[in-house]
Amino acid sequence: MPYATLRRAAVSATLLTSFLLGACKGGGDDPEAPVADDSSNQNPAGRATTPEQTSTISIGLTGLILMLPVSNPAGTGLFMPKDAKDHVAYVGFKSDNKNCDGYNPYLGICFVSLENSTLLPIGVQSNTPHGATPHVVSVTRNSGGKKGEAGKVEAKSRARATLLSGSATEPCALARWTIDPHPPGEPVDVIEPANTLTWVIPNFPGTQLVLERRGGSPVRRDTLRAQQGRIELLIVHVPTKEFAALLEAKAPAGGLPVDVGSTQVDTAEINRHLDKLYGLIEVPDSQRPRPSKVEPKGNAICPINVLGLQNAVYPMLDPKSERLEPQARTGIRTYSCIIGGADPQAR
């Protein structure tokens, strides 16, 4: 698999200055320890020419992802369970370079696989611990005192990323869940867990990032430049066929019907996906609160609000034939794309 590196030149000693996609280290004493930035070998094109300039980094998130506050460095970890057998993990960004693990030619999006790799910290480093992420379904609440431990969770993960700063915005939920009392005597929970989020990092020093891809000859570099003050990325952990639809997403065109109708909710399928997140923190089956009723909210689509995907149409995945069909949709409509959250403290 290609070894990819996304880096930006150092601005000050207090700022994290790299965004690196590399081979998983594994076997270390501290799975959260950051890798030192090799500033002596930076591409000069990656340096912020005017340090006072800043950008906003917007990261679209969708799929089976567990968000967990982590330390050393402090941030929010994104963990993608490896026992979701039919899922794939990718990071996407705009690029004219088509030497990618997947490429959308209609929108110019390069996708790099995160399989067996780690996406090192993104954002501005601080020592302030992150709290639990709002808008997502908690897999530690009422789970018998279980807590999220990053080292154990990472060992069960296909891929990982860390967000050092910023916050979750633009949550979109397709359904309303009713979770029965668990344990008995607790109140009934009615929640609307997000199927898509946009993580926003404001005031990021500089106006560009340098993507440096290794593993072949010659070394390939891509520069991600801010457009109207924004640098956009997408992190997904979705079924293989859903990823295939992302590669075919394109700008709307006449003559193609756009399907925004509702789809049947499969509560059992949602619970199978939810169990993958419970498995990351080893919650016993008998202590896993699950929805007993899932009701569509009325919006049949959740858009992905980066890289032009918010206005794109996708081929449909037919649930019976499991083929991509030519009719189109304008976002995700799979209720089992669950973004979960965990607390590092037992509850």
JSON list of C-alpha atoms in Angstrom, two decimals, residues 94-289:
[
{"chain": "A", "resi": 94, "resn": "LYS", "atom": "CA", "xyz": [-9.25, 17.39, -3.85]},
{"chain": "A", "resi": 95, "resn": "SER", "atom": "CA", "xyz": [-6.37, 16.60, -6.21]},
{"chain": "A", "resi": 96, "resn": "ASP", "atom": "CA", "xyz": [-5.51, 16.53, -9.90]},
{"chain": "A", "resi": 97, "resn": "ASN", "atom": "CA", "xyz": [-3.11, 13.68, -9.12]},
{"chain": "A", "resi": 98, "resn": "LYS", "atom": "CA", "xyz": [-4.93, 10.48, -10.10]},
{"chain": "A", "resi": 99, "resn": "ASN", "atom": "CA", "xyz": [-2.30, 8.16, -8.60]},
{"chain": "A", "resi": 100, "resn": "CYS", "atom": "CA", "xyz": [-4.61, 7.30, -5.70]},
{"chain": "A", "resi": 101, "resn": "ASP", "atom": "CA", "xyz": [-6.13, 4.19, -4.15]},
{"chain": "A", "resi": 102, "resn": "GLY", "atom": "CA", "xyz": [-9.46, 5.46, -5.49]},
{"chain": "A", "resi": 103, "resn": "TYR", "atom": "CA", "xyz": [-10.29, 8.49, -7.62]},
{"chain": "A", "resi": 104, "resn": "ASN", "atom": "CA", "xyz": [-13.53, 10.29, -8.39]},
{"chain": "A", "resi": 105, "resn": "PRO", "atom": "CA", "xyz": [-12.94, 11.84, -11.83]},
{"chain": "A", "resi": 106, "resn": "TYR", "atom": "CA", "xyz": [-16.15, 13.90, -11.78]},
{"chain": "A", "resi": 107, "resn": "LEU", "atom": "CA", "xyz": [-15.31, 15.90, -8.64]},
{"chain": "A", "resi": 108, "resn": "GLY", "atom": "CA", "xyz": [-11.51, 15.47, -8.63]},
{"chain": "A", "resi": 109, "resn": "ILE", "atom": "CA", "xyz": [-11.36, 13.66, -5.27]},
{"chain": "A", "resi": 110, "resn": "CYS", "atom": "CA", "xyz": [-8.36, 11.48, -4.46]},
{"chain": "A", "resi": 111, "resn": "PHE", "atom": "CA", "xyz": [-8.98, 8.73, -1.90]},
{"chain": "A", "resi": 112, "resn": "VAL", "atom": "CA", "xyz": [-6.10, 7.16, 0.07]},
{"chain": "A", "resi": 113, "resn": "SER", "atom": "CA", "xyz": [-6.77, 3.97, 1.98]},
{"chain": "A", "resi": 114, "resn": "LEU", "atom": "CA", "xyz": [-6.35, 4.02, 5.76]},
{"chain": "A", "resi": 115, "resn": "GLU", "atom": "CA", "xyz": [-6.21, 0.23, 6.00]},
{"chain": "A", "resi": 116, "resn": "ASN", "atom": "CA", "xyz": [-3.38, -0.83, 8.33]},
{"chain": "A", "resi": 117, "resn": "SER", "atom": "CA", "xyz": [-2.32, 2.81, 8.58]},
{"chain": "A", "resi": 118, "resn": "THR", "atom": "CA", "xyz": [-2.65, 5.67, 11.00]},
{"chain": "A", "resi": 119, "resn": "LEU", "atom": "CA", "xyz": [-3.63, 9.23, 10.28]},
{"chain": "A", "resi": 120, "resn": "LEU", "atom": "CA", "xyz": [-1.52, 11.26, 12.67]},
{"chain": "A", "resi": 121, "resn": "PRO", "atom": "CA", "xyz": [-2.81, 14.29, 14.58]},
{"chain": "A", "resi": 122, "resn": "ILE", "atom": "CA", "xyz": [-4.61, 17.09, 12.75]},
{"chain": "A", "resi": 123, "resn": "GLY", "atom": "CA", "xyz": [-5.12, 20.54, 14.24]},
{"chain": "A", "resi": 124, "resn": "VAL", "atom": "CA", "xyz": [-3.60, 22.89, 16.79]},
{"chain": "A", "resi": 125, "resn": "GLN", "atom": "CA", "xyz": [-2.12, 21.16, 19.80]},
{"chain": "A", "resi": 126, "resn": "SER", "atom": "CA", "xyz": [-3.13, 22.10, 23.33]},
{"chain": "A", "resi": 127, "resn": "ASN", "atom": "CA", "xyz": [-3.14, 20.42, 26.72]},
{"chain": "A", "resi": 128, "resn": "THR", "atom": "CA", "xyz": [-6.88, 20.85, 27.20]},
{"chain": "A", "resi": 129, "resn": "PRO", "atom": "CA", "xyz": [-8.64, 17.47, 27.40]},
{"chain": "A", "resi": 130, "resn": "HIS", "atom": "CA", "xyz": [-11.52, 16.97, 24.99]},
{"chain": "A", "resi": 131, "resn": "GLY", "atom": "CA", "xyz": [-14.96, 16.06, 26.24]},
{"chain": "A", "resi": 132, "resn": "ALA", "atom": "CA", "xyz": [-17.36, 13.55, 24.78]},
{"chain": "A", "resi": 133, "resn": "THR", "atom": "CA", "xyz": [-18.59, 14.43, 21.28]},
{"chain": "A", "resi": 134, "resn": "PRO", "atom": "CA", "xyz": [-22.24, 15.55, 21.16]},
{"chain": "A", "resi": 135, "resn": "HIS", "atom": "CA", "xyz": [-24.77, 14.35, 18.56]},
{"chain": "A", "resi": 136, "resn": "VAL", "atom": "CA", "xyz": [-23.48, 10.74, 18.52]},
{"chain": "A", "resi": 137, "resn": "VAL", "atom": "CA", "xyz": [-24.76, 7.57, 20.16]},
{"chain": "A", "resi": 138, "resn": "SER", "atom": "CA", "xyz": [-22.87, 6.81, 23.39]},
{"chain": "A", "resi": 139, "resn": "VAL", "atom": "CA", "xyz": [-21.62, 3.24, 23.85]},
{"chain": "A", "resi": 140, "resn": "THR", "atom": "CA", "xyz": [-20.42, 3.82, 27.41]},
{"chain": "A", "resi": 141, "resn": "ARG", "atom": "CA", "xyz": [-23.55, 5.30, 29.00]},
{"chain": "A", "resi": 142, "resn": "ASN", "atom": "CA", "xyz": [-25.34, 2.65, 31.09]},
{"chain": "A", "resi": 143, "resn": "SER", "atom": "CA", "xyz": [-22.88, 0.01, 29.86]},
{"chain": "A", "resi": 144, "resn": "GLY", "atom": "CA", "xyz": [-21.98, -1.51, 33.22]},
{"chain": "A", "resi": 145, "resn": "GLY", "atom": "CA", "xyz": [-19.07, 0.78, 34.09]},
{"chain": "A", "resi": 146, "resn": "LYS", "atom": "CA", "xyz": [-17.10, 0.20, 30.90]},
{"chain": "A", "resi": 147, "resn": "LYS", "atom": "CA", "xyz": [-14.90, 3.03, 29.65]},
{"chain": "A", "resi": 148, "resn": "GLY", "atom": "CA", "xyz": [-13.02, 3.76, 26.46]},
{"chain": "A", "resi": 149, "resn": "GLU", "atom": "CA", "xyz": [-9.30, 2.98, 26.65]},
{"chain": "A", "resi": 150, "resn": "ALA", "atom": "CA", "xyz": [-7.48, 4.17, 23.55]},
{"chain": "A", "resi": 151, "resn": "GLY", "atom": "CA", "xyz": [-4.79, 1.49, 23.58]},
{"chain": "A", "resi": 152, "resn": "LYS", "atom": "CA", "xyz": [-7.29, -1.36, 23.71]},
{"chain": "A", "resi": 153, "resn": "VAL", "atom": "CA", "xyz": [-9.60, 0.31, 21.21]},
{"chain": "A", "resi": 154, "resn": "GLU", "atom": "CA", "xyz": [-6.78, 0.90, 18.72]},
{"chain": "A", "resi": 155, "resn": "ALA", "atom": "CA", "xyz": [-5.79, -2.78, 18.84]},
{"chain": "A", "resi": 156, "resn": "LYS", "atom": "CA", "xyz": [-9.29, -3.63, 17.59]},
{"chain": "A", "resi": 157, "resn": "SER", "atom": "CA", "xyz": [-9.33, -0.90, 14.93]},
{"chain": "A", "resi": 158, "resn": "ARG", "atom": "CA", "xyz": [-8.76, -1.04, 11.19]},
{"chain": "A", "resi": 159, "resn": "ALA", "atom": "CA", "xyz": [-7.67, 2.61, 11.15]},
{"chain": "A", "resi": 160, "resn": "ARG", "atom": "CA", "xyz": [-7.30, 5.59, 13.43]},
{"chain": "A", "resi": 161, "resn": "ALA", "atom": "CA", "xyz": [-7.07, 9.38, 13.24]},
{"chain": "A", "resi": 162, "resn": "THR", "atom": "CA", "xyz": [-6.70, 12.06, 15.92]},
{"chain": "A", "resi": 163, "resn": "LEU", "atom": "CA", "xyz": [-8.26, 15.54, 15.85]},
{"chain": "A", "resi": 164, "resn": "LEU", "atom": "CA", "xyz": [-6.31, 17.87, 18.15]},
{"chain": "A", "resi": 165, "resn": "SER", "atom": "CA", "xyz": [-8.68, 20.80, 18.01]},
{"chain": "A", "resi": 166, "resn": "GLY", "atom": "CA", "xyz": [-12.02, 21.89, 16.64]},
{"chain": "A", "resi": 167, "resn": "SER", "atom": "CA", "xyz": [-15.51, 20.56, 17.22]},
{"chain": "A", "resi": 168, "resn": "ALA", "atom": "CA", "xyz": [-18.35, 18.59, 15.64]},
{"chain": "A", "resi": 169, "resn": "THR", "atom": "CA", "xyz": [-20.79, 20.61, 13.57]},
{"chain": "A", "resi": 170, "resn": "GLU", "atom": "CA", "xyz": [-23.62, 20.05, 11.06]},
{"chain": "A", "resi": 171, "resn": "PRO", "atom": "CA", "xyz": [-24.92, 16.77, 12.52]},
{"chain": "A", "resi": 172, "resn": "CYS", "atom": "CA", "xyz": [-27.48, 15.04, 10.34]},
{"chain": "A", "resi": 173, "resn": "ALA", "atom": "CA", "xyz": [-29.61, 12.16, 11.65]},
{"chain": "A", "resi": 174, "resn": "LEU", "atom": "CA", "xyz": [-31.85, 10.02, 9.48]},
{"chain": "A", "resi": 175, "resn": "ALA", "atom": "CA", "xyz": [-33.83, 8.46, 12.33]},
{"chain": "A", "resi": 176, "resn": "ARG", "atom": "CA", "xyz": [-35.05, 8.73, 15.89]},
{"chain": "A", "resi": 177, "resn": "TRP", "atom": "CA", "xyz": [-34.12, 5.84, 18.20]},
{"chain": "A", "resi": 178, "resn": "THR", "atom": "CA", "xyz": [-36.04, 4.63, 21.25]},
{"chain": "A", "resi": 179, "resn": "ILE", "atom": "CA", "xyz": [-33.74, 2.76, 23.62]},
{"chain": "A", "resi": 180, "resn": "ASP", "atom": "CA", "xyz": [-35.48, 0.75, 26.32]},
{"chain": "A", "resi": 181, "resn": "PRO", "atom": "CA", "xyz": [-34.42, 1.15, 29.97]},
{"chain": "A", "resi": 182, "resn": "HIS", "atom": "CA", "xyz": [-31.09, -0.55, 30.57]},
{"chain": "A", "resi": 183, "resn": "PRO", "atom": "CA", "xyz": [-30.57, -1.62, 33.25]},
{"chain": "A", "resi": 184, "resn": "PRO", "atom": "CA", "xyz": [-34.25, -1.83, 34.28]},
{"chain": "A", "resi": 185, "resn": "GLY", "atom": "CA", "xyz": [-35.35, 1.25, 36.16]},
{"chain": "A", "resi": 186, "resn": "GLU", "atom": "CA", "xyz": [-33.39, 3.69, 34.01]},
{"chain": "A", "resi": 187, "resn": "PRO", "atom": "CA", "xyz": [-35.40, 6.17, 31.92]},
{"chain": "A", "resi": 188, "resn": "VAL", "atom": "CA", "xyz": [-36.22, 5.45, 28.30]},
{"chain": "A", "resi": 189, "resn": "ASP", "atom": "CA", "xyz": [-33.76, 7.18, 25.97]},
{"chain": "A", "resi": 190, "resn": "VAL", "atom": "CA", "xyz": [-35.00, 8.85, 22.78]},
{"chain": "A", "resi": 191, "resn": "ILE", "atom": "CA", "xyz": [-32.05, 10.01, 20.69]},
{"chain": "A", "resi": 192, "resn": "GLU", "atom": "CA", "xyz": [-31.26, 11.17, 17.15]},
{"chain": "A", "resi": 193, "resn": "PRO", "atom": "CA", "xyz": [-27.73, 9.89, 16.50]},
{"chain": "A", "resi": 194, "resn": "ALA", "atom": "CA", "xyz": [-25.77, 11.52, 13.69]},
{"chain": "A", "resi": 195, "resn": "ASN", "atom": "CA", "xyz": [-25.16, 9.64, 10.46]},
{"chain": "A", "resi": 196, "resn": "THR", "atom": "CA", "xyz": [-22.90, 12.42, 9.15]},
{"chain": "A", "resi": 197, "resn": "LEU", "atom": "CA", "xyz": [-20.88, 15.17, 10.86]},
{"chain": "A", "resi": 198, "resn": "THR", "atom": "CA", "xyz": [-18.49, 17.91, 9.80]},
{"chain": "A", "resi": 199, "resn": "TRP", "atom": "CA", "xyz": [-15.54, 18.42, 12.16]},
{"chain": "A", "resi": 200, "resn": "VAL", "atom": "CA", "xyz": [-14.34, 22.04, 11.89]},
{"chain": "A", "resi": 201, "resn": "ILE", "atom": "CA", "xyz": [-10.89, 23.27, 12.95]},
{"chain": "A", "resi": 202, "resn": "PRO", "atom": "CA", "xyz": [-10.83, 27.09, 12.79]},
{"chain": "A", "resi": 203, "resn": "ASN", "atom": "CA", "xyz": [-7.77, 29.36, 12.81]},
{"chain": "A", "resi": 204, "resn": "PHE", "atom": "CA", "xyz": [-5.35, 26.77, 11.45]},
{"chain": "A", "resi": 205, "resn": "PRO", "atom": "CA", "xyz": [-2.05, 28.61, 10.75]},
{"chain": "A", "resi": 206, "resn": "GLY", "atom": "CA", "xyz": [-1.18, 28.84, 7.06]},
{"chain": "A", "resi": 207, "resn": "THR", "atom": "CA", "xyz": [-3.10, 28.40, 3.84]},
{"chain": "A", "resi": 208, "resn": "GLN", "atom": "CA", "xyz": [-1.85, 25.04, 2.55]},
{"chain": "A", "resi": 209, "resn": "LEU", "atom": "CA", "xyz": [-0.82, 21.51, 3.42]},
{"chain": "A", "resi": 210, "resn": "VAL", "atom": "CA", "xyz": [1.67, 19.39, 1.49]},
{"chain": "A", "resi": 211, "resn": "LEU", "atom": "CA", "xyz": [0.76, 15.81, 0.64]},
{"chain": "A", "resi": 212, "resn": "GLU", "atom": "CA", "xyz": [3.89, 13.73, 0.19]},
{"chain": "A", "resi": 213, "resn": "ARG", "atom": "CA", "xyz": [3.31, 10.21, -1.05]},
{"chain": "A", "resi": 214, "resn": "ARG", "atom": "CA", "xyz": [6.07, 7.60, -0.78]},
{"chain": "A", "resi": 215, "resn": "GLY", "atom": "CA", "xyz": [6.35, 3.94, -1.64]},
{"chain": "A", "resi": 216, "resn": "GLY", "atom": "CA", "xyz": [7.05, 4.39, -5.33]},
{"chain": "A", "resi": 217, "resn": "SER", "atom": "CA", "xyz": [9.57, 6.22, -7.45]},
{"chain": "A", "resi": 218, "resn": "PRO", "atom": "CA", "xyz": [9.72, 9.13, -7.81]},
{"chain": "A", "resi": 219, "resn": "VAL", "atom": "CA", "xyz": [8.25, 10.59, -4.62]},
{"chain": "A", "resi": 220, "resn": "ARG", "atom": "CA", "xyz": [4.91, 12.26, -5.40]},
{"chain": "A", "resi": 221, "resn": "ARG", "atom": "CA", "xyz": [3.75, 15.44, -3.69]},
{"chain": "A", "resi": 222, "resn": "ASP", "atom": "CA", "xyz": [0.36, 17.17, -3.74]},
{"chain": "A", "resi": 223, "resn": "THR", "atom": "CA", "xyz": [-0.33, 20.55, -2.20]},
{"chain": "A", "resi": 224, "resn": "LEU", "atom": "CA", "xyz": [-3.74, 21.14, -0.65]},
{"chain": "A", "resi": 225, "resn": "ARG", "atom": "CA", "xyz": [-4.39, 24.86, -0.86]},
{"chain": "A", "resi": 226, "resn": "ALA", "atom": "CA", "xyz": [-7.16, 26.66, 0.94]},
{"chain": "A", "resi": 227, "resn": "GLN", "atom": "CA", "xyz": [-10.03, 27.70, -1.31]},
{"chain": "A", "resi": 228, "resn": "GLN", "atom": "CA", "xyz": [-11.82, 30.75, 0.06]},
{"chain": "A", "resi": 229, "resn": "GLY", "atom": "CA", "xyz": [-10.10, 30.11, 3.38]},
{"chain": "A", "resi": 230, "resn": "ARG", "atom": "CA", "xyz": [-11.09, 26.39, 3.64]},
{"chain": "A", "resi": 231, "resn": "ILE", "atom": "CA", "xyz": [-9.18, 23.13, 3.34]},
{"chain": "A", "resi": 232, "resn": "GLU", "atom": "CA", "xyz": [-11.55, 20.16, 3.06]},
{"chain": "A", "resi": 233, "resn": "LEU", "atom": "CA", "xyz": [-11.07, 16.46, 3.77]},
{"chain": "A", "resi": 234, "resn": "LEU", "atom": "CA", "xyz": [-13.34, 13.44, 4.07]},
{"chain": "A", "resi": 235, "resn": "ILE", "atom": "CA", "xyz": [-12.87, 10.43, 6.37]},
{"chain": "A", "resi": 236, "resn": "VAL", "atom": "CA", "xyz": [-15.17, 7.47, 5.74]},
{"chain": "A", "resi": 237, "resn": "HIS", "atom": "CA", "xyz": [-15.53, 3.92, 7.05]},
{"chain": "A", "resi": 238, "resn": "VAL", "atom": "CA", "xyz": [-18.30, 2.46, 4.97]},
{"chain": "A", "resi": 239, "resn": "PRO", "atom": "CA", "xyz": [-19.29, -0.77, 3.17]},
{"chain": "A", "resi": 240, "resn": "THR", "atom": "CA", "xyz": [-17.32, -1.46, 0.00]},
{"chain": "A", "resi": 241, "resn": "LYS", "atom": "CA", "xyz": [-20.34, -0.84, -2.23]},
{"chain": "A", "resi": 242, "resn": "GLU", "atom": "CA", "xyz": [-21.10, 2.47, -0.51]},
{"chain": "A", "resi": 243, "resn": "PHE", "atom": "CA", "xyz": [-17.53, 3.55, -1.21]},
{"chain": "A", "resi": 244, "resn": "ALA", "atom": "CA", "xyz": [-18.02, 2.57, -4.85]},
{"chain": "A", "resi": 245, "resn": "ALA", "atom": "CA", "xyz": [-20.94, 5.00, -4.97]},
{"chain": "A", "resi": 246, "resn": "LEU", "atom": "CA", "xyz": [-18.68, 7.80, -3.66]},
{"chain": "A", "resi": 247, "resn": "LEU", "atom": "CA", "xyz": [-16.32, 7.20, -6.57]},
{"chain": "A", "resi": 248, "resn": "GLU", "atom": "CA", "xyz": [-19.25, 7.71, -8.97]},
{"chain": "A", "resi": 249, "resn": "ALA", "atom": "CA", "xyz": [-20.72, 10.84, -7.34]},
{"chain": "A", "resi": 250, "resn": "LYS", "atom": "CA", "xyz": [-21.03, 13.70, -9.81]},
{"chain": "A", "resi": 251, "resn": "ALA", "atom": "CA", "xyz": [-22.63, 17.09, -10.33]},
{"chain": "A", "resi": 252, "resn": "PRO", "atom": "CA", "xyz": [-26.36, 16.92, -11.12]},
{"chain": "A", "resi": 253, "resn": "ALA", "atom": "CA", "xyz": [-27.25, 16.46, -14.79]},
{"chain": "A", "resi": 254, "resn": "GLY", "atom": "CA", "xyz": [-30.53, 16.60, -16.65]},
{"chain": "A", "resi": 255, "resn": "GLY", "atom": "CA", "xyz": [-32.43, 13.43, -17.42]},
{"chain": "A", "resi": 256, "resn": "LEU", "atom": "CA", "xyz": [-31.35, 11.51, -14.30]},
{"chain": "A", "resi": 257, "resn": "PRO", "atom": "CA", "xyz": [-34.15, 11.12, -11.73]},
{"chain": "A", "resi": 258, "resn": "VAL", "atom": "CA", "xyz": [-33.10, 11.99, -8.21]},
{"chain": "A", "resi": 259, "resn": "ASP", "atom": "CA", "xyz": [-34.51, 9.57, -5.65]},
{"chain": "A", "resi": 260, "resn": "VAL", "atom": "CA", "xyz": [-35.12, 11.25, -2.29]},
{"chain": "A", "resi": 261, "resn": "GLY", "atom": "CA", "xyz": [-37.77, 8.82, -1.11]},
{"chain": "A", "resi": 262, "resn": "SER", "atom": "CA", "xyz": [-37.71, 6.99, 2.18]},
{"chain": "A", "resi": 263, "resn": "THR", "atom": "CA", "xyz": [-36.19, 3.55, 2.61]},
{"chain": "A", "resi": 264, "resn": "GLN", "atom": "CA", "xyz": [-37.13, 0.72, 4.93]},
{"chain": "A", "resi": 265, "resn": "VAL", "atom": "CA", "xyz": [-35.42, 0.79, 8.31]},
{"chain": "A", "resi": 266, "resn": "ASP", "atom": "CA", "xyz": [-33.74, -2.46, 9.35]},
{"chain": "A", "resi": 267, "resn": "THR", "atom": "CA", "xyz": [-33.39, -2.21, 13.15]},
{"chain": "A", "resi": 268, "resn": "ALA", "atom": "CA", "xyz": [-31.58, -5.55, 13.32]},
{"chain": "A", "resi": 269, "resn": "GLU", "atom": "CA", "xyz": [-28.97, -4.29, 10.84]},
{"chain": "A", "resi": 270, "resn": "ILE", "atom": "CA", "xyz": [-28.52, -1.10, 12.88]},
{"chain": "A", "resi": 271, "resn": "ASN", "atom": "CA", "xyz": [-27.95, -3.17, 16.01]},
{"chain": "A", "resi": 272, "resn": "ARG", "atom": "CA", "xyz": [-25.40, -5.38, 14.23]},
{"chain": "A", "resi": 273, "resn": "HIS", "atom": "CA", "xyz": [-23.42, -2.24, 13.36]},
{"chain": "A", "resi": 274, "resn": "LEU", "atom": "CA", "xyz": [-23.86, -0.80, 16.84]},
{"chain": "A", "resi": 275, "resn": "ASP", "atom": "CA", "xyz": [-22.44, -4.03, 18.28]},
{"chain": "A", "resi": 276, "resn": "LYS", "atom": "CA", "xyz": [-19.19, -3.37, 16.37]},
{"chain": "A", "resi": 277, "resn": "LEU", "atom": "CA", "xyz": [-18.77, -0.16, 18.36]},
{"chain": "A", "resi": 278, "resn": "TYR", "atom": "CA", "xyz": [-19.67, -1.84, 21.66]},
{"chain": "A", "resi": 279, "resn": "GLY", "atom": "CA", "xyz": [-17.06, -4.47, 20.81]},
{"chain": "A", "resi": 280, "resn": "LEU", "atom": "CA", "xyz": [-14.31, -1.85, 20.66]},
{"chain": "A", "resi": 281, "resn": "ILE", "atom": "CA", "xyz": [-14.70, -1.19, 24.38]},
{"chain": "A", "resi": 282, "resn": "GLU", "atom": "CA", "xyz": [-15.59, -4.79, 25.26]},
{"chain": "A", "resi": 283, "resn": "VAL", "atom": "CA", "xyz": [-19.07, -4.18, 26.66]},
{"chain": "A", "resi": 284, "resn": "PRO", "atom": "CA", "xyz": [-20.65, -7.57, 27.46]},
{"chain": "A", "resi": 285, "resn": "ASP", "atom": "CA", "xyz": [-23.62, -8.42, 25.28]},
{"chain": "A", "resi": 286, "resn": "SER", "atom": "CA", "xyz": [-26.02, -8.37, 28.23]},
{"chain": "A", "resi": 287, "resn": "GLN", "atom": "CA", "xyz": [-25.02, -4.78, 29.05]},
{"chain": "A", "resi": 288, "resn": "ARG", "atom": "CA", "xyz": [-25.44, -3.22, 25.62]},
{"chain": "A", "resi": 289, "resn": "PRO", "atom": "CA", "xyz": [-28.38, -0.80, 25.37]}
]
